[in-house]
């Protein structure tokens, strides 16, 4: 039953029989047969079939909620038994928004020092993708904004407040200033994250509140691309203070606080809301709380 439920979850996520079979490591006929057997056991049709996947039936959507819960509980049980025998081990899968990637090491490094049997997978994803991956059990935890857009049913640990700075080279407009307003940024050639990133939506929101609209001269979903363009001296950007501090900008690059307003948004660790959490996720939440205390002590 558990294997069949996992087949069904994969099909609902991939919306394609072939891709779902590949994800599950089985042949397409095996996956199709497993889902048909599940339908027979439950006595309802779960999948709308044609020449290709056409979606879930209303009953299928109900079963999907239960399937995720049952499979999640099963994984928790297996992990608890493994931890009871051997201590914490296994892989923790984390997805983080691009602006938070630089601080992930402050979470994973002390965690691994305490639990050397644990390995990590860290992905860069948009805030929407973080929540989707979490809901589909494709990751164990995410790092994203907590206070700007709806999160749904998650357990969260606030880590730090993100504040924004103009990152620009000496000799560019405003580079000799101690602060700059959001409205003044409209005259600069800016390179920013792409609009699918929540950081960009936050920046656009504050610019709009200041009565200006900015059309970036370059957009990317990679922070490395933005950094490399800033270093040419021909582009400026708007970035969180903690990110600028992590990369250690020095002359001739300046990080200038943006005011009017002095905006901040909370970034934190999120995990699917369930009791109990897996031992790995529970330990990661504890580590996040310790890191949050460290962040706050450094204020």
Tab-separated table of N, CA and C in Angstrom, residues 120-192:
chain	number	residue	atom	x	y	z
A	120	UNK	N	23.850	16.436	3.462
A	120	UNK	CA	22.898	17.479	3.071
A	120	UNK	C	22.796	17.607	1.560
A	121	UNK	N	21.629	18.003	1.136
A	121	UNK	CA	21.393	18.446	-0.242
A	121	UNK	C	20.766	19.823	-0.143
A	122	UNK	N	21.388	20.841	-0.761
A	122	UNK	CA	20.895	22.213	-0.679
A	122	UNK	C	20.611	22.718	-2.084
A	123	UNK	N	19.380	23.161	-2.311
A	123	UNK	CA	18.936	23.646	-3.616
A	123	UNK	C	18.579	25.125	-3.539
A	124	UNK	N	18.773	25.836	-4.624
A	124	UNK	CA	18.306	27.219	-4.747
A	124	UNK	C	16.957	27.209	-5.448
A	125	UNK	N	15.942	27.763	-4.805
A	125	UNK	CA	14.591	27.748	-5.358
A	125	UNK	C	13.868	29.047	-5.014
A	126	UNK	N	12.816	29.354	-5.758
A	126	UNK	CA	11.969	30.496	-5.410
A	126	UNK	C	11.158	30.144	-4.172
A	127	UNK	N	10.578	31.161	-3.531
A	127	UNK	CA	9.785	30.918	-2.324
A	127	UNK	C	8.578	30.029	-2.620
A	128	UNK	N	7.972	30.213	-3.790
A	128	UNK	CA	6.825	29.380	-4.167
A	128	UNK	C	7.256	27.937	-4.344
A	129	UNK	N	8.413	27.730	-4.984
A	129	UNK	CA	8.911	26.365	-5.187
A	129	UNK	C	9.275	25.712	-3.861
A	130	UNK	N	9.808	26.483	-2.919
A	130	UNK	CA	10.147	25.935	-1.599
A	130	UNK	C	8.908	25.322	-0.958
A	131	UNK	N	7.801	26.049	-0.976
A	131	UNK	CA	6.574	25.550	-0.346
A	131	UNK	C	6.005	24.358	-1.101
A	132	UNK	N	6.091	24.390	-2.433
A	132	UNK	CA	5.603	23.264	-3.234
A	132	UNK	C	6.419	22.004	-2.960
A	133	UNK	N	7.737	22.124	-2.932
A	133	UNK	CA	8.598	20.976	-2.642
A	133	UNK	C	8.332	20.434	-1.246
A	134	UNK	N	8.077	21.313	-0.301
A	134	UNK	CA	7.792	20.904	1.068
A	134	UNK	C	6.482	20.120	1.123
A	135	UNK	N	5.470	20.631	0.422
A	135	UNK	CA	4.175	19.968	0.416
A	135	UNK	C	4.195	18.607	-0.246
A	136	UNK	N	5.134	18.413	-1.192
A	136	UNK	CA	5.224	17.142	-1.915
A	136	UNK	C	6.254	16.188	-1.317
A	137	UNK	N	6.809	16.537	-0.148
A	137	UNK	CA	7.819	15.719	0.524
A	137	UNK	C	9.106	15.591	-0.282
A	138	UNK	N	9.361	16.531	-1.198
A	138	UNK	CA	10.588	16.495	-1.988
A	138	UNK	C	11.752	17.129	-1.243
A	139	UNK	N	11.478	17.887	-0.194
A	139	UNK	CA	12.510	18.428	0.684
A	139	UNK	C	12.052	18.234	2.123
A	140	UNK	N	13.008	18.331	3.035
A	140	UNK	CA	12.683	18.200	4.457
A	140	UNK	C	12.432	19.554	5.107
A	141	UNK	N	13.079	20.593	4.585
A	141	UNK	CA	12.938	21.927	5.165
A	141	UNK	C	13.268	22.964	4.109
A	142	UNK	N	12.792	24.180	4.339
A	142	UNK	CA	13.082	25.275	3.427
A	142	UNK	C	13.502	26.506	4.205
A	143	UNK	N	14.180	27.418	3.521
A	143	UNK	CA	14.518	28.711	4.102
A	143	UNK	C	13.922	29.771	3.186
A	144	UNK	N	13.006	30.569	3.728
A	144	UNK	CA	12.255	31.496	2.898
A	144	UNK	C	11.743	32.655	3.755
A	145	UNK	N	11.049	33.588	3.104
A	145	UNK	CA	10.427	34.702	3.838
A	145	UNK	C	9.238	34.180	4.634
A	146	UNK	N	9.057	34.744	5.829
A	146	UNK	CA	7.973	34.296	6.701
A	146	UNK	C	6.810	35.276	6.759
A	147	UNK	N	7.034	36.546	6.392
A	147	UNK	CA	6.034	37.569	6.716
A	147	UNK	C	5.521	38.363	5.523
A	148	UNK	N	5.788	37.884	4.305
A	148	UNK	CA	5.394	38.700	3.159
A	148	UNK	C	4.281	38.073	2.328
A	149	UNK	N	4.328	36.766	2.129
A	149	UNK	CA	3.313	36.060	1.357
A	149	UNK	C	2.869	34.824	2.134
A	150	UNK	N	1.626	34.325	1.910
A	150	UNK	CA	1.104	33.204	2.708
A	150	UNK	C	2.007	31.969	2.637
A	151	UNK	N	2.168	31.301	3.780
A	151	UNK	CA	3.014	30.113	3.865
A	151	UNK	C	2.219	28.812	3.897
A	152	UNK	N	0.944	28.866	4.286
A	152	UNK	CA	0.187	27.642	4.440
A	152	UNK	C	0.522	26.970	5.767
A	153	UNK	N	0.318	25.651	5.814
A	153	UNK	CA	0.494	24.908	7.071
A	153	UNK	C	1.956	24.472	7.210
A	154	UNK	N	2.733	25.295	7.895
A	154	UNK	CA	4.140	24.964	8.129
A	154	UNK	C	4.513	25.296	9.571
A	155	UNK	N	5.554	24.654	10.027
A	155	UNK	CA	6.219	25.043	11.267
A	155	UNK	C	7.378	25.945	10.881
A	156	UNK	N	7.522	27.074	11.549
A	156	UNK	CA	8.555	28.025	11.143
A	156	UNK	C	9.395	28.476	12.335
A	157	UNK	N	10.658	28.779	12.037
A	157	UNK	CA	11.577	29.346	13.032
A	157	UNK	C	12.171	30.613	12.426
A	158	UNK	N	11.800	31.802	12.921
A	158	UNK	CA	12.389	33.045	12.398
A	158	UNK	C	13.898	33.059	12.669
A	159	UNK	N	14.681	33.380	11.651
A	159	UNK	CA	16.130	33.398	11.795
A	159	UNK	C	16.690	34.814	11.890
A	160	UNK	N	16.355	35.655	10.916
A	160	UNK	CA	16.909	37.011	10.899
A	160	UNK	C	16.003	37.920	10.081
A	161	UNK	N	16.184	39.214	10.263
A	161	UNK	CA	15.449	40.211	9.482
A	161	UNK	C	16.322	40.701	8.341
A	162	UNK	N	15.765	40.678	7.137
A	162	UNK	CA	16.480	41.109	5.941
A	162	UNK	C	16.250	42.604	5.720
A	163	UNK	N	17.339	43.376	5.696
A	163	UNK	CA	17.277	44.806	5.388
A	163	UNK	C	18.047	45.063	4.109
A	164	UNK	N	17.729	46.177	3.434
A	164	UNK	CA	18.175	46.340	2.057
A	164	UNK	C	19.188	47.468	1.894
A	165	UNK	N	20.129	47.224	1.008
A	165	UNK	CA	21.210	48.167	0.753
A	165	UNK	C	21.400	48.355	-0.762
A	166	UNK	N	21.801	49.545	-1.116
A	166	UNK	CA	22.249	49.800	-2.481
A	166	UNK	C	23.694	49.333	-2.582
A	167	UNK	N	23.966	48.439	-3.510
A	167	UNK	CA	25.320	47.942	-3.736
A	167	UNK	C	25.825	48.575	-5.036
A	168	UNK	N	26.840	49.390	-4.937
A	168	UNK	CA	27.302	50.143	-6.105
A	168	UNK	C	28.795	50.421	-5.984
A	169	UNK	N	29.424	50.738	-7.111
A	169	UNK	CA	30.866	51.017	-7.133
A	169	UNK	C	31.124	52.488	-6.851
A	170	UNK	N	32.279	52.778	-6.283
A	170	UNK	CA	32.704	54.157	-6.073
A	170	UNK	C	32.725	54.899	-7.416
A	171	UNK	N	32.260	56.136	-7.382
A	171	UNK	CA	32.191	56.928	-8.601
A	171	UNK	C	30.829	56.921	-9.244
A	172	UNK	N	29.971	55.946	-8.859
A	172	UNK	CA	28.606	55.928	-9.364
A	172	UNK	C	27.745	56.905	-8.565
A	173	UNK	N	26.592	57.304	-9.105
A	173	UNK	CA	25.693	58.188	-8.354
A	173	UNK	C	25.380	57.619	-6.969
A	174	UNK	N	25.383	58.458	-5.968
A	174	UNK	CA	25.073	58.147	-4.573
A	174	UNK	C	26.167	57.335	-3.869
A	175	UNK	N	27.264	57.012	-4.527
A	175	UNK	CA	28.279	56.156	-3.900
A	175	UNK	C	28.974	56.838	-2.726
A	176	UNK	N	28.868	58.176	-2.639
A	176	UNK	CA	29.492	58.891	-1.526
A	176	UNK	C	28.505	59.176	-0.398
A	177	UNK	N	27.283	58.611	-0.496
A	177	UNK	CA	26.246	58.886	0.486
A	177	UNK	C	26.293	57.883	1.639
A	178	UNK	N	25.763	58.282	2.792
A	178	UNK	CA	25.618	57.388	3.932
A	178	UNK	C	24.298	56.631	3.890
A	179	UNK	N	23.342	57.161	3.128
A	179	UNK	CA	22.061	56.490	2.935
A	179	UNK	C	21.431	57.027	1.661
A	180	UNK	N	20.468	56.281	1.147
A	180	UNK	CA	19.786	56.665	-0.077
A	180	UNK	C	18.326	56.238	0.063
A	181	UNK	N	17.410	56.970	-0.574
A	181	UNK	CA	15.985	56.622	-0.474
A	181	UNK	C	15.593	55.687	-1.607
A	182	UNK	N	14.492	54.977	-1.385
A	182	UNK	CA	13.978	54.088	-2.429
A	182	UNK	C	13.665	54.877	-3.703
A	183	UNK	N	13.110	56.060	-3.546
A	183	UNK	CA	12.738	56.864	-4.715
A	183	UNK	C	13.954	57.225	-5.566
A	184	UNK	N	15.097	57.463	-4.924
A	184	UNK	CA	16.293	57.867	-5.663
A	184	UNK	C	16.866	56.749	-6.528
A	185	UNK	N	16.518	55.507	-6.232
A	185	UNK	CA	17.087	54.379	-6.956
A	185	UNK	C	16.594	54.283	-8.396
A	186	UNK	N	15.505	54.958	-8.713
A	186	UNK	CA	14.906	54.832	-10.050
A	186	UNK	C	15.811	55.357	-11.156
A	187	UNK	N	16.804	56.172	-10.812
A	187	UNK	CA	17.672	56.758	-11.841
A	187	UNK	C	18.896	55.903	-12.136
A	188	UNK	N	19.060	54.771	-11.437
A	188	UNK	CA	20.281	53.969	-11.569
A	188	UNK	C	20.094	52.787	-12.527
A	189	UNK	N	21.150	52.367	-13.209
A	189	UNK	CA	21.104	51.115	-13.989
A	189	UNK	C	21.222	49.933	-13.030
A	190	UNK	N	20.115	49.263	-12.789
A	190	UNK	CA	20.068	48.227	-11.762
A	190	UNK	C	20.074	46.827	-12.368
A	191	UNK	N	20.761	45.917	-11.701
A	191	UNK	CA	20.621	44.489	-11.998
A	191	UNK	C	19.950	43.849	-10.785
A	192	UNK	N	18.860	43.124	-11.041
A	192	UNK	CA	18.031	42.579	-9.960
A	192	UNK	C	17.677	41.130	-10.252
